[in-house]
mmCIF file of C-alpha atoms in Angstrom:
data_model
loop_
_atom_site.group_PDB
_atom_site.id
_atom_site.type_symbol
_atom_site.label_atom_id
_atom_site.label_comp_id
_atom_site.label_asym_id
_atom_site.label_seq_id
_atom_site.Cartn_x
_atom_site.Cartn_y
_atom_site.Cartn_z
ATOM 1 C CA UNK K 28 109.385 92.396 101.234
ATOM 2 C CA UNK K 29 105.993 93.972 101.412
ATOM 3 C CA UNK K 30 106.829 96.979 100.799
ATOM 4 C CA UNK K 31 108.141 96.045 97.584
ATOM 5 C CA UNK K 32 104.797 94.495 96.357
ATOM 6 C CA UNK K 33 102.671 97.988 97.840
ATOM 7 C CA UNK K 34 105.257 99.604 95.856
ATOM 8 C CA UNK K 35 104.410 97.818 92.488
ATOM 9 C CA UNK K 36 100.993 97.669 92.891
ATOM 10 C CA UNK K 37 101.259 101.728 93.399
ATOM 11 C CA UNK K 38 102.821 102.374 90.330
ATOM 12 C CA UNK K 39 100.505 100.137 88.130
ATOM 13 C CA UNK K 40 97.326 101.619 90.241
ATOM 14 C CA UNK K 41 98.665 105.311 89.053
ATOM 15 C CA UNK K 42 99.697 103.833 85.360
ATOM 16 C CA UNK K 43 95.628 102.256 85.188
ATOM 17 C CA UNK K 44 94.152 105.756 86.848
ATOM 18 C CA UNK K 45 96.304 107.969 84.446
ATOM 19 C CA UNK K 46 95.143 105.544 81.398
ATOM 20 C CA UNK K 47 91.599 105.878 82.396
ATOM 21 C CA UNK K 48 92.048 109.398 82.962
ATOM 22 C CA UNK K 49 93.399 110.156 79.667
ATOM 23 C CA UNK K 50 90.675 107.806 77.892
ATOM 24 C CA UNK K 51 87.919 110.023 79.714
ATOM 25 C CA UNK K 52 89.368 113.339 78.704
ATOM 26 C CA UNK K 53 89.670 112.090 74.969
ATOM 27 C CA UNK K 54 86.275 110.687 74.690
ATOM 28 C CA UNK K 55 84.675 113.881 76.757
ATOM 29 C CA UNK K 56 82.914 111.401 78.572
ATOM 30 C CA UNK K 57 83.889 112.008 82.873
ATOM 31 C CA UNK K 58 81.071 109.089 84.095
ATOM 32 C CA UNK K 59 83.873 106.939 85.662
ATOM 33 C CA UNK K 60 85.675 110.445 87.128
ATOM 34 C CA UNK K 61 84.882 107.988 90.594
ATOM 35 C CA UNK K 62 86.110 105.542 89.635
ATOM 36 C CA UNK K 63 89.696 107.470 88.485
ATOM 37 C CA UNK K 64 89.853 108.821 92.106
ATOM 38 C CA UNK K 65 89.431 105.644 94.002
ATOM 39 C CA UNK K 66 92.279 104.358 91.839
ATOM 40 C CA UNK K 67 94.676 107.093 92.254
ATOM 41 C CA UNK K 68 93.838 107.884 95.727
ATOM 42 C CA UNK K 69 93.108 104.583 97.365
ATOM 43 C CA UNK K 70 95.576 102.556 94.173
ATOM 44 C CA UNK K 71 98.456 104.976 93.487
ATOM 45 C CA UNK K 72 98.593 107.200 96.847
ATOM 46 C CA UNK K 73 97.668 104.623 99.687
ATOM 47 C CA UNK K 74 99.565 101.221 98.434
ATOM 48 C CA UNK K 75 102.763 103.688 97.564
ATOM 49 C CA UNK K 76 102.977 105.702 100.881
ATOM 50 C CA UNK K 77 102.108 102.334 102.530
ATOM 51 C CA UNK K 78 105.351 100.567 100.637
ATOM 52 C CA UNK K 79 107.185 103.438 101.572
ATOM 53 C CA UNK K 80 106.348 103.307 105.332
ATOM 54 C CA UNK K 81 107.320 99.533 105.332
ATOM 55 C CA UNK K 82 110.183 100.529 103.360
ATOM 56 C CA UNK K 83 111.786 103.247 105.787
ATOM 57 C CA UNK K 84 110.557 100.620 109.348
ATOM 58 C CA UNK K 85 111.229 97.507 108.340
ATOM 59 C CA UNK K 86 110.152 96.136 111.872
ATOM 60 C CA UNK K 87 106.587 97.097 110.238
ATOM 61 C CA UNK K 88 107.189 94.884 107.703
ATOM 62 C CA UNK K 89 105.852 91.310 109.024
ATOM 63 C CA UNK K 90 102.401 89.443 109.181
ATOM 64 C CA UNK K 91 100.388 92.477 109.172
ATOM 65 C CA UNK K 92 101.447 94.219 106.610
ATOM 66 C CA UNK K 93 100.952 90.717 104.887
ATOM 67 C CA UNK K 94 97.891 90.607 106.402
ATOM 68 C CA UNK K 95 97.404 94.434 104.985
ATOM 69 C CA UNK K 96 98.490 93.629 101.194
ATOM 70 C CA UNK K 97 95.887 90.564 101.711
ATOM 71 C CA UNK K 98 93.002 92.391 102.719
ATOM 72 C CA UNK K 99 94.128 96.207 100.270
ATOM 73 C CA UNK K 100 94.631 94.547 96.987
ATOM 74 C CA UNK K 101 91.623 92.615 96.878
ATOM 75 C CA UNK K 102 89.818 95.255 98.235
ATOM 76 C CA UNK K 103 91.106 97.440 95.995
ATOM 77 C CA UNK K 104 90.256 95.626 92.826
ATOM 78 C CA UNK K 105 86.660 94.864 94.406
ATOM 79 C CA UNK K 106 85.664 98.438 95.303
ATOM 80 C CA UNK K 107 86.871 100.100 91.847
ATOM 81 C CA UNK K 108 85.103 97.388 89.934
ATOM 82 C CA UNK K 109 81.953 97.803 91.898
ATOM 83 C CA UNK K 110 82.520 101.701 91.456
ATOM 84 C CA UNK K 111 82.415 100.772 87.632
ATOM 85 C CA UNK K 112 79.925 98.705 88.223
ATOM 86 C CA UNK K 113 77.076 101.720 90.560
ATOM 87 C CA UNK K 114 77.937 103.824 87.986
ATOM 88 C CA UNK K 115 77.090 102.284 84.682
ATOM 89 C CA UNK K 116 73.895 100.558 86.353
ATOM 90 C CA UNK K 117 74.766 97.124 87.233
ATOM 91 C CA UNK K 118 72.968 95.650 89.781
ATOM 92 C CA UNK K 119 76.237 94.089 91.044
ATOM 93 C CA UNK K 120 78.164 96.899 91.700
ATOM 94 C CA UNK K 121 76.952 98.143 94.793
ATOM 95 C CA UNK K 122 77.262 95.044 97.055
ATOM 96 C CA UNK K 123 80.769 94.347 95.062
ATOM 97 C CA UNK K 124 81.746 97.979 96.376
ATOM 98 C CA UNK K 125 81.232 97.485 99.174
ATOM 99 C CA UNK K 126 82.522 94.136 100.038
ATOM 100 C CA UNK K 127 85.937 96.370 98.324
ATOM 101 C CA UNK K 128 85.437 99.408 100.429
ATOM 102 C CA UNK K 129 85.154 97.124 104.047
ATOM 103 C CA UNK K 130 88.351 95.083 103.028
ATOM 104 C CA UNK K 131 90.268 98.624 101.936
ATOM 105 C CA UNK K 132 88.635 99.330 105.740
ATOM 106 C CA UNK K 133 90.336 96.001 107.253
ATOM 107 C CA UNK K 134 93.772 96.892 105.122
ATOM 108 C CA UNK K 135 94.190 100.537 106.380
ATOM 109 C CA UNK K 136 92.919 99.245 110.502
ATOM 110 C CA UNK K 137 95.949 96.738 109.600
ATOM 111 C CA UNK K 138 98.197 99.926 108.678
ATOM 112 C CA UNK K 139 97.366 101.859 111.532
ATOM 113 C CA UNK K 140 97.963 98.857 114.227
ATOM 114 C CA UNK K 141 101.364 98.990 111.830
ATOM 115 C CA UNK K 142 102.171 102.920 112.417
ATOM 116 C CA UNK K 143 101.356 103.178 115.952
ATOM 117 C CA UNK K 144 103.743 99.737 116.969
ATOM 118 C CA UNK K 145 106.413 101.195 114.072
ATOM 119 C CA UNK K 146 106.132 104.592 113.462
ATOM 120 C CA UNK K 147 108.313 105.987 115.936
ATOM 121 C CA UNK K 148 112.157 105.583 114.804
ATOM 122 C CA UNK K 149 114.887 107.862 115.953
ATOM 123 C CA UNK K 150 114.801 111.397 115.389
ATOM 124 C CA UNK K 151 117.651 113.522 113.432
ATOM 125 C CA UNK K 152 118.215 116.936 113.320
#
């Protein structure tokens, strides 16, 4: 049932970066451009191929990849805000990015344990 949850969290990571993304063109102002990556690349493109991969081998879908969603989401929340954070000037940001970027770190180490047990299903022509 991961794979659901990576899957929902995608979609509202892409619906947040297009939002942002949208607001920035508007207002001509592109200081959180970083910011919009991270959360389409590391939200919208790494939770939804993750939910996929869990989705097509389910066998992959057990404690680590609830161990993964644990460490991701969290992470991912904590390295965009501290993103925000650098790049407006808060003294908080950095350490709060970083403390994001080393549990995205532990989520995608969980995800590649995940593929390399997982990954291999049987081939069709």
């Amino acid at each position: 049932m991961t794979s659901a949850w990576f899957l929902r969290f995608g979609v509202i990571f892409a619906l947040i970066g297009i939002a942002l993304g949208i607001y920035m063109g508007k207002a001509h102002d592109f200081t959180l451009t970083t910011v919009h990556a991270h959360i389409n690349l590391v939200g919208w493109v790494s939770f939804f191929l993750a939910g996929l991969f869990y989705a097509v081998r389910p066998a992959a879908d057990n404690r680590l990849a609830v161990a993964h969603i644990a460490a991701a989401l969290p992470g991912m929340i904590s390295l965009t805000t501290g993103i925000f954070g650098s790049v407006t000037g808060q003294a908080w940001g950095p350490p709060v990015a970083i403390l994001g970027a080393f549990l995205v770190l532990a989520g995608f180490l969980l995800l590649t344990i995940n593929v390399f047990r997982h990954g291999e299903g049987p081939r069709q022509a």
